[in-house]
Tab-separated table of C-alpha atoms in Angstrom:
chain	number	residue	atom	x	y	z
A	1498	UNK	CA	0.230	0.029	-0.154
A	1499	UNK	CA	1.078	3.078	-0.413
A	1500	UNK	CA	2.155	4.761	2.253
A	1501	UNK	CA	2.050	8.641	3.099
A	1502	UNK	CA	4.466	11.646	2.021
A	1503	UNK	CA	6.889	12.379	5.112
A	1504	UNK	CA	9.060	16.080	5.396
A	1505	UNK	CA	12.171	15.986	6.623
A	1506	UNK	CA	13.371	18.657	9.019
A	1507	UNK	CA	17.810	18.796	8.338
A	1508	UNK	CA	20.287	21.510	9.574
A	1509	UNK	CA	22.752	21.933	12.134
A	1510	UNK	CA	23.137	22.102	15.660
A	1511	UNK	CA	20.412	25.614	17.197
A	1512	UNK	CA	19.743	26.377	13.598
A	1513	UNK	CA	15.751	25.866	15.017
A	1514	UNK	CA	15.071	22.812	13.688
A	1515	UNK	CA	13.254	22.054	17.169
A	1516	UNK	CA	11.851	25.079	17.044
A	1517	UNK	CA	10.086	24.956	12.829
A	1518	UNK	CA	9.417	21.774	13.863
A	1519	UNK	CA	7.447	22.799	17.133
A	1520	UNK	CA	5.424	25.730	15.289
A	1521	UNK	CA	4.031	23.328	12.955
A	1522	UNK	CA	2.828	20.873	15.157
A	1523	UNK	CA	2.215	20.820	18.770
A	1524	UNK	CA	5.142	18.421	19.403
A	1525	UNK	CA	7.766	19.449	22.360
A	1526	UNK	CA	11.078	19.209	20.793
A	1527	UNK	CA	14.026	19.581	23.195
A	1528	UNK	CA	15.225	23.422	22.054
A	1529	UNK	CA	18.061	24.942	22.897
A	1530	UNK	CA	21.435	26.462	21.715
A	1531	UNK	CA	23.925	23.704	22.140
A	1532	UNK	CA	24.756	20.956	19.793
A	1533	UNK	CA	22.245	17.458	19.943
A	1534	UNK	CA	20.072	19.115	21.830
A	1535	UNK	CA	17.828	16.205	19.422
A	1536	UNK	CA	19.435	12.590	20.480
A	1537	UNK	CA	16.585	10.171	18.361
A	1538	UNK	CA	14.826	11.457	15.079
A	1539	UNK	CA	11.768	12.602	16.135
A	1540	UNK	CA	8.483	12.562	13.716
A	1541	UNK	CA	5.131	15.093	14.528
A	1542	UNK	CA	2.366	15.633	12.318
A	1543	UNK	CA	2.014	18.572	10.896
A	1544	UNK	CA	-0.504	20.752	8.728
A	1545	UNK	CA	-0.003	21.702	4.892
A	1546	UNK	CA	-2.857	24.655	3.877
A	1547	UNK	CA	-4.024	23.173	0.231
A	1548	UNK	CA	-7.334	24.581	-1.699
A	1549	UNK	CA	-10.368	22.665	-0.551
A	1550	UNK	CA	-11.909	20.883	-3.381
A	1551	UNK	CA	-15.637	22.503	-0.500
A	1552	UNK	CA	-15.512	25.965	-1.995
A	1553	UNK	CA	-15.403	24.680	-5.583
A	1554	UNK	CA	-18.440	22.007	-4.991
A	1555	UNK	CA	-19.972	25.856	-3.251
A	1556	UNK	CA	-19.895	22.841	0.092
A	1557	UNK	CA	-17.580	25.604	2.824
A	1558	UNK	CA	-20.219	25.823	4.671
A	1559	UNK	CA	-20.810	22.177	5.858
A	1560	UNK	CA	-16.913	21.495	4.896
A	1561	UNK	CA	-15.781	19.536	8.266
A	1562	UNK	CA	-12.786	17.081	7.627
A	1563	UNK	CA	-11.566	14.236	10.011
A	1564	UNK	CA	-8.471	15.684	10.279
A	1565	UNK	CA	-6.790	18.965	10.592
A	1566	UNK	CA	-9.293	21.667	9.915
A	1567	UNK	CA	-11.098	23.784	6.277
A	1568	UNK	CA	-12.138	28.081	7.056
A	1569	UNK	CA	-14.314	29.629	3.855
A	1570	UNK	CA	-12.005	26.165	1.592
A	1571	UNK	CA	-8.605	26.657	3.140
A	1572	UNK	CA	-8.002	23.433	4.041
A	1573	UNK	CA	-4.850	22.145	6.940
A	1574	UNK	CA	-3.819	18.763	6.005
A	1575	UNK	CA	-1.875	15.981	7.999
A	1576	UNK	CA	1.586	15.858	6.813
A	1577	UNK	CA	4.345	13.651	9.035
A	1578	UNK	CA	7.570	15.151	10.143
A	1579	UNK	CA	10.685	14.204	10.144
A	1580	UNK	CA	13.298	16.253	12.776
A	1581	UNK	CA	16.486	14.548	13.243
A	1582	UNK	CA	19.211	15.342	14.832
A	1583	UNK	CA	22.375	18.307	13.966
A	1584	UNK	CA	24.269	17.543	11.580
A	1585	UNK	CA	27.963	18.904	11.381
A	1586	UNK	CA	30.853	19.100	8.344
A	1587	UNK	CA	32.202	15.577	8.256
A	1588	UNK	CA	29.058	13.327	9.704
A	1589	UNK	CA	29.351	11.001	6.807
A	1590	UNK	CA	32.986	9.675	8.727
A	1591	UNK	CA	31.651	9.544	11.309
A	1592	UNK	CA	31.453	13.073	13.740
A	1593	UNK	CA	28.697	14.461	15.425
A	1594	UNK	CA	26.153	11.584	16.088
A	1595	UNK	CA	27.525	10.556	12.412
A	1596	UNK	CA	26.616	8.406	9.958
A	1597	UNK	CA	23.220	8.314	12.319
A	1598	UNK	CA	21.761	10.605	11.714
A	1599	UNK	CA	22.467	10.483	7.500
A	1600	UNK	CA	20.775	7.225	7.660
A	1601	UNK	CA	17.527	8.539	9.505
A	1602	UNK	CA	16.782	10.329	6.352
A	1603	UNK	CA	16.729	7.993	3.610
A	1604	UNK	CA	13.038	7.148	4.595
A	1605	UNK	CA	12.252	11.163	3.697
A	1606	UNK	CA	10.633	12.325	0.900
A	1607	UNK	CA	12.003	16.010	0.427
A	1608	UNK	CA	13.543	17.830	2.731
A	1609	UNK	CA	13.584	21.050	4.814
A	1610	UNK	CA	16.804	22.498	5.412
A	1611	UNK	CA	16.458	24.879	7.766
A	1612	UNK	CA	19.400	27.179	7.811
A	1613	UNK	CA	20.248	30.334	10.450
A	1614	UNK	CA	20.693	32.846	8.474
A	1615	UNK	CA	21.522	34.890	11.654
A	1616	UNK	CA	25.538	33.981	10.637
A	1617	UNK	CA	25.238	33.810	15.207
A	1618	UNK	CA	25.930	29.999	14.692
A	1619	UNK	CA	29.411	28.787	13.320
A	1620	UNK	CA	29.194	25.646	11.490
A	1621	UNK	CA	29.050	22.861	14.434
A	1622	UNK	CA	26.082	25.512	16.260
A	1623	UNK	CA	28.177	26.939	18.453
A	1624	UNK	CA	27.521	30.695	19.194
A	1625	UNK	CA	29.371	32.717	17.041
A	1626	UNK	CA	29.076	36.483	14.633
A	1627	UNK	CA	29.941	37.008	11.559
A	1628	UNK	CA	29.672	33.009	9.935
A	1629	UNK	CA	28.768	32.950	6.632
A	1630	UNK	CA	25.596	30.487	6.469
A	1631	UNK	CA	25.869	29.968	2.346
A	1632	UNK	CA	28.446	27.487	3.447
A	1633	UNK	CA	25.780	25.169	5.325
A	1634	UNK	CA	23.430	25.076	2.528
A	1635	UNK	CA	26.735	23.586	0.513
A	1636	UNK	CA	28.273	21.629	2.784
A	1637	UNK	CA	24.567	19.700	4.328
A	1638	UNK	CA	24.715	18.857	0.674
A	1639	UNK	CA	28.333	17.619	0.727
A	1640	UNK	CA	27.094	15.251	3.241
A	1641	UNK	CA	24.709	13.719	1.749
A	1642	UNK	CA	26.826	13.278	-1.182
A	1643	UNK	CA	28.889	11.790	-0.281
A	1644	UNK	CA	27.416	9.657	1.808
A	1645	UNK	CA	25.537	7.859	-0.713
A	1646	UNK	CA	29.617	8.004	-2.955
A	1647	UNK	CA	30.995	6.809	-0.242
A	1648	UNK	CA	28.463	3.781	-0.123
A	1649	UNK	CA	28.611	3.196	-3.814
A	1650	UNK	CA	32.162	3.169	-4.140
A	1651	UNK	CA	33.083	0.758	-1.550
A	1652	UNK	CA	31.045	-1.936	-2.994
A	1653	UNK	CA	31.788	-0.830	-7.204
A	1654	UNK	CA	34.180	-3.662	-8.198
A	1655	UNK	CA	31.536	-5.996	-6.907
A	1656	UNK	CA	28.720	-4.234	-9.055
A	1657	UNK	CA	30.081	-3.381	-12.108
A	1658	UNK	CA	31.199	-7.255	-11.870
A	1659	UNK	CA	27.260	-8.595	-10.858
A	1660	UNK	CA	25.772	-6.102	-13.412
A	1661	UNK	CA	28.247	-7.549	-16.773
A	1662	UNK	CA	26.947	-11.177	-15.208
A	1663	UNK	CA	23.237	-10.520	-14.874
A	1664	UNK	CA	22.947	-8.095	-17.716
A	1665	UNK	CA	21.025	-6.274	-16.211
A	1666	UNK	CA	19.370	-2.966	-17.032
A	1667	UNK	CA	21.484	0.238	-15.605
A	1668	UNK	CA	18.115	1.716	-13.314
A	1669	UNK	CA	17.756	-2.247	-12.041
A	1670	UNK	CA	21.468	-2.239	-10.940
A	1671	UNK	CA	21.118	1.213	-9.333
A	1672	UNK	CA	17.697	1.114	-7.642
A	1673	UNK	CA	19.691	-2.072	-6.518
A	1674	UNK	CA	21.926	-0.779	-4.438
A	1675	UNK	CA	19.576	2.527	-3.581
A	1676	UNK	CA	16.422	0.797	-2.347
A	1677	UNK	CA	17.933	1.669	0.377
A	1678	UNK	CA	18.059	5.598	1.255
A	1679	UNK	CA	13.814	4.764	0.646
A	1680	UNK	CA	14.662	5.320	-3.195
A	1681	UNK	CA	12.262	3.474	-6.619
A	1682	UNK	CA	13.013	2.714	-10.102
A	1683	UNK	CA	10.776	5.945	-11.410
A	1684	UNK	CA	13.362	8.211	-9.417
A	1685	UNK	CA	16.500	6.149	-10.153
A	1686	UNK	CA	15.007	6.188	-13.944
A	1687	UNK	CA	14.668	10.127	-13.359
A	1688	UNK	CA	17.569	10.221	-12.706
A	1689	UNK	CA	19.605	8.291	-15.786
A	1690	UNK	CA	17.606	10.645	-18.223
A	1691	UNK	CA	18.100	13.989	-16.735
A	1692	UNK	CA	21.716	12.666	-17.683
A	1693	UNK	CA	21.215	10.934	-20.830
A	1694	UNK	CA	24.739	8.826	-20.309
A	1695	UNK	CA	25.990	7.047	-23.382
A	1696	UNK	CA	28.645	5.540	-21.736
A	1697	UNK	CA	27.401	1.712	-20.746
A	1698	UNK	CA	27.415	0.970	-16.662
A	1699	UNK	CA	30.253	-1.296	-16.599
A	1700	UNK	CA	32.798	1.288	-18.038
A	1701	UNK	CA	31.776	4.013	-15.400
A	1702	UNK	CA	34.782	6.305	-14.446
A	1703	UNK	CA	34.918	8.369	-10.532
A	1704	UNK	CA	33.181	11.123	-12.753
A	1705	UNK	CA	30.558	9.924	-13.969
A	1706	UNK	CA	30.001	7.844	-11.105
A	1707	UNK	CA	29.516	10.909	-8.760
A	1708	UNK	CA	27.830	13.089	-11.162
A	1709	UNK	CA	24.930	9.870	-10.433
A	1710	UNK	CA	25.228	10.745	-7.230
A	1711	UNK	CA	25.261	14.545	-7.250
A	1712	UNK	CA	21.341	13.546	-9.646
A	1713	UNK	CA	20.073	10.864	-7.813
A	1714	UNK	CA	20.256	13.142	-4.928
A	1715	UNK	CA	19.249	15.667	-7.166
A	1716	UNK	CA	15.963	13.542	-7.310
A	1717	UNK	CA	15.563	11.985	-4.295
A	1718	UNK	CA	15.789	14.349	-1.914
A	1719	UNK	CA	14.161	17.564	-3.581
A	1720	UNK	CA	14.528	20.527	-0.852
A	1721	UNK	CA	13.287	23.465	0.354
A	1722	UNK	CA	15.846	26.150	2.089
A	1723	UNK	CA	14.587	28.072	5.076
A	1724	UNK	CA	16.575	31.123	6.319
A	1725	UNK	CA	15.622	31.093	9.973
A	1726	UNK	CA	15.801	33.976	11.896
A	1727	UNK	CA	14.883	36.727	9.662
A	1728	UNK	CA	14.297	38.692	12.597
A	1729	UNK	CA	18.457	39.732	13.901
A	1730	UNK	CA	19.864	42.257	12.272
A	1731	UNK	CA	22.442	40.516	10.275
A	1732	UNK	CA	19.940	38.783	8.166
A	1733	UNK	CA	19.133	40.068	5.554
A	1734	UNK	CA	22.662	41.065	4.389
A	1735	UNK	CA	22.961	37.264	4.207
A	1736	UNK	CA	19.443	37.099	2.591
A	1737	UNK	CA	20.993	39.008	-0.118
A	1738	UNK	CA	24.231	37.061	-0.905
A	1739	UNK	CA	22.312	33.174	-0.550
A	1740	UNK	CA	20.044	34.860	-3.161
A	1741	UNK	CA	22.177	35.061	-5.522
A	1742	UNK	CA	23.566	31.369	-5.816
A	1743	UNK	CA	20.299	29.770	-5.402
A	1744	UNK	CA	16.631	28.908	-7.296
A	1745	UNK	CA	14.502	31.463	-6.094
A	1746	UNK	CA	11.852	29.349	-5.658
A	1747	UNK	CA	13.957	26.693	-3.145
A	1748	UNK	CA	13.704	29.877	-0.860
A	1749	UNK	CA	11.701	29.987	2.302
A	1750	UNK	CA	11.289	33.283	5.129
A	1751	UNK	CA	10.765	32.613	7.948
A	1752	UNK	CA	11.280	33.071	12.098
A	1753	UNK	CA	10.431	30.520	13.799
A	1754	UNK	CA	10.225	31.422	17.251
A	1755	UNK	CA	7.919	34.011	16.172
A	1756	UNK	CA	5.334	31.787	14.765
A	1757	UNK	CA	5.715	29.840	17.522
A	1758	UNK	CA	5.714	32.428	20.318
A	1759	UNK	CA	2.136	33.840	17.874
A	1760	UNK	CA	0.555	30.065	18.768
A	1761	UNK	CA	1.031	30.663	22.055
A	1762	UNK	CA	-0.841	33.858	22.734
A	1763	UNK	CA	-3.597	32.137	20.452
A	1764	UNK	CA	-3.939	29.771	22.780
A	1765	UNK	CA	-4.118	31.842	25.223
A	1766	UNK	CA	-6.188	33.830	23.856
A	1767	UNK	CA	-4.900	37.134	23.635
A	1768	UNK	CA	-5.079	37.168	20.029
A	1769	UNK	CA	-6.762	35.480	16.989
A	1770	UNK	CA	-4.007	35.041	14.275
A	1771	UNK	CA	-3.700	33.504	11.017
A	1772	UNK	CA	-1.160	32.597	9.308
A	1773	UNK	CA	-1.595	34.338	6.354
A	1774	UNK	CA	-2.196	37.595	8.248
A	1775	UNK	CA	0.484	39.511	10.249
A	1776	UNK	CA	0.612	42.885	8.435
A	1777	UNK	CA	-0.130	44.606	12.037
A	1778	UNK	CA	1.839	42.390	13.685
A	1779	UNK	CA	5.714	42.026	14.820
A	1780	UNK	CA	6.780	40.908	11.751
A	1781	UNK	CA	5.538	43.475	10.006
A	1782	UNK	CA	8.327	43.305	6.639
A	1783	UNK	CA	7.952	40.598	5.601
A	1784	UNK	CA	3.756	40.071	6.012
A	1785	UNK	CA	3.962	36.551	7.861
A	1786	UNK	CA	6.593	33.909	9.344
A	1787	UNK	CA	7.348	32.067	6.400
A	1788	UNK	CA	6.128	28.202	8.649
A	1789	UNK	CA	3.198	27.675	6.896
A	1790	UNK	CA	4.657	27.700	3.268
A	1791	UNK	CA	8.087	26.097	3.852
A	1792	UNK	CA	4.878	23.541	4.026
A	1793	UNK	CA	3.285	24.722	0.918
A	1794	UNK	CA	6.928	24.535	-0.699
A	1795	UNK	CA	7.652	20.836	-0.089
A	1796	UNK	CA	5.148	20.108	-1.365
A	1797	UNK	CA	4.926	21.960	-4.556
A	1798	UNK	CA	8.086	20.458	-4.799
A	1799	UNK	CA	6.826	16.365	-4.816
A	1800	UNK	CA	4.366	17.316	-6.410
A	1801	UNK	CA	1.588	16.418	-4.030
A	1802	UNK	CA	-2.213	15.961	-5.098
A	1803	UNK	CA	-4.618	16.457	-2.270
A	1804	UNK	CA	-7.739	13.585	-2.941
A	1805	UNK	CA	-10.860	13.798	-1.415
A	1806	UNK	CA	-12.767	10.246	-1.050
A	1807	UNK	CA	-16.443	11.183	-0.539
A	1808	UNK	CA	-19.531	8.009	-0.256
A	1809	UNK	CA	-22.435	9.832	-1.701
A	1810	UNK	CA	-21.038	11.689	-5.010
A	1811	UNK	CA	-23.457	13.735	-5.256
A	1812	UNK	CA	-24.478	15.788	-2.255
A	1813	UNK	CA	-19.895	14.633	-1.384
A	1814	UNK	CA	-20.946	13.537	2.521
A	1815	UNK	CA	-20.052	10.167	4.030
A	1816	UNK	CA	-23.771	9.288	3.812
A	1817	UNK	CA	-26.106	7.163	6.683
A	1818	UNK	CA	-27.873	9.581	8.959
A	1819	UNK	CA	-26.500	11.889	11.594
A	1820	UNK	CA	-24.682	15.348	11.303
A	1821	UNK	CA	-21.495	14.209	11.618
A	1822	UNK	CA	-22.413	12.246	7.851
A	1823	UNK	CA	-24.240	15.116	6.579
A	1824	UNK	CA	-20.935	16.780	6.717
A	1825	UNK	CA	-19.330	17.126	3.511
A	1826	UNK	CA	-15.498	16.339	2.779
A	1827	UNK	CA	-14.495	14.472	5.734
A	1828	UNK	CA	-11.869	13.166	4.173
A	1829	UNK	CA	-8.446	14.000	2.654
A	1830	UNK	CA	-4.953	12.009	1.356
A	1831	UNK	CA	-2.167	13.343	-0.542
A	1832	UNK	CA	-0.882	11.435	-3.490
A	1833	UNK	CA	2.036	11.787	-5.621
A	1834	UNK	CA	1.874	13.895	-9.269
A	1835	UNK	CA	1.344	11.174	-11.426
A	1836	UNK	CA	-0.463	8.559	-9.292
A	1837	UNK	CA	-3.669	6.341	-11.071
A	1838	UNK	CA	-6.855	6.748	-9.716
A	1839	UNK	CA	-6.565	2.906	-9.185
A	1840	UNK	CA	-3.154	3.818	-7.009
A	1841	UNK	CA	-5.986	6.024	-4.883
A	1842	UNK	CA	-8.393	3.458	-3.826
A	1843	UNK	CA	-5.704	1.266	-2.948
A	1844	UNK	CA	-4.225	4.405	-0.442
A	1845	UNK	CA	-7.891	4.728	0.465
A	1846	UNK	CA	-9.319	1.294	0.702
A	1847	UNK	CA	-6.385	-1.303	0.935
A	1848	UNK	CA	-6.842	-4.751	-0.053
A	1849	UNK	CA	-10.256	-3.676	-0.028
A	1850	UNK	CA	-12.426	-5.121	-3.433
A	1851	UNK	CA	-13.129	-2.363	-5.802
A	1852	UNK	CA	-16.944	-2.998	-7.735
A	1853	UNK	CA	-16.107	0.672	-9.178
A	1854	UNK	CA	-15.356	4.787	-8.951
A	1855	UNK	CA	-17.258	7.379	-9.281
A	1856	UNK	CA	-16.241	11.263	-10.292
A	1857	UNK	CA	-17.827	13.744	-9.937
A	1858	UNK	CA	-21.669	13.670	-11.254
A	1859	UNK	CA	-21.771	9.973	-10.724
A	1860	UNK	CA	-19.302	9.256	-14.076
A	1861	UNK	CA	-17.515	6.109	-13.565
A	1862	UNK	CA	-13.421	6.595	-13.295
A	1863	UNK	CA	-11.514	4.077	-15.487
A	1864	UNK	CA	-9.109	3.217	-13.054
A	1865	UNK	CA	-5.575	4.615	-15.349
A	1866	UNK	CA	-6.804	7.640	-15.250
A	1867	UNK	CA	-4.372	9.698	-13.479
A	1868	UNK	CA	-5.389	11.953	-10.227
A	1869	UNK	CA	-4.836	16.138	-10.345
A	1870	UNK	CA	-6.222	18.847	-9.036
A	1871	UNK	CA	-10.146	19.809	-9.413
A	1872	UNK	CA	-9.724	16.423	-12.261
A	1873	UNK	CA	-11.074	13.070	-10.394
A	1874	UNK	CA	-9.404	14.393	-7.713
A	1875	UNK	CA	-13.098	13.788	-5.850
A	1876	UNK	CA	-13.637	10.117	-6.226
A	1877	UNK	CA	-16.104	7.979	-4.509
A	1878	UNK	CA	-14.963	3.699	-4.085
A	1879	UNK	CA	-17.892	1.261	-4.630
A	1880	UNK	CA	-16.820	-1.508	-2.583
A	1881	UNK	CA	-17.712	-5.196	-4.334
A	1882	UNK	CA	-16.437	-7.822	-6.952
A	1883	UNK	CA	-16.138	-6.226	-10.409
């Protein structure tokens, strides 16, 4: 059964990873300005902001999600997050807490790299002033690349011999090595398609292997860079420097500690807090803390599509009698782009036999059709034998 997407939060100690996690969830990760405040990887549930189908069909007044919330068509959908302990340069060689941290990332579908853009913590997370945070972006990705490449090169001679003996395809051979990082044959094929290599795998040199590994890391671990602590006086110059070197679509400006503070005030009843509108509050320069945008950007990188399973395709309710069953769009699941209707059915219904599937208007939907936003994303699964 297809598993739910997992977003991994990574970065050096004291960059603000735990504060970012706490601002996205109700989890309480240990927070402190010293290395390794997070010793064990922590999973928690965050909430991704999406456009709900209820507004499309005029049902926003009776939209009552089983999980999360929906307000005026803006829905918060649960998504799993992983906070991994801080990395330091040389982790792939065992520095800090070593490969354990890198290994904890292998199940992540996308990464959020939390960077202390204030420049007040050095490469190992110790307090300083004037540090260049653009270095963190380079070395963290480098650690992941060296981790994957080191593991591959240790076995390359035997991998090459086995590839020749089995007359295997490059996709099959590499997937056999990359599966431990949570890869799939589709990801490996996409990696090789991007490179369009003309040389047979058994003749790859070290440079070619390095190119393959770098491209694989980009495909397997798409990364959002959360430039955190933007409220610090030194942040502006560092943001400008990083913006010149990185894809603007990968950057999100954040102040996780401000988000945590505002949520606490809201819980205590002092303020009414809407994440999208802070222009009259502490972050008037930026309009928001950026934390909500972090998950939205990660979901966009993954191409996640919300699917709304309903029992009654006409009323969009769960059917039956009673107040709860008259509410619309009770459920929502997130699936990767290019998911078929059949795969969506399996994610929602498991191994329960499905006789047929209805879409909007009660029209039967072909199982091989793709699920897309606004097309085949509201479905009713009819149980039974076809």
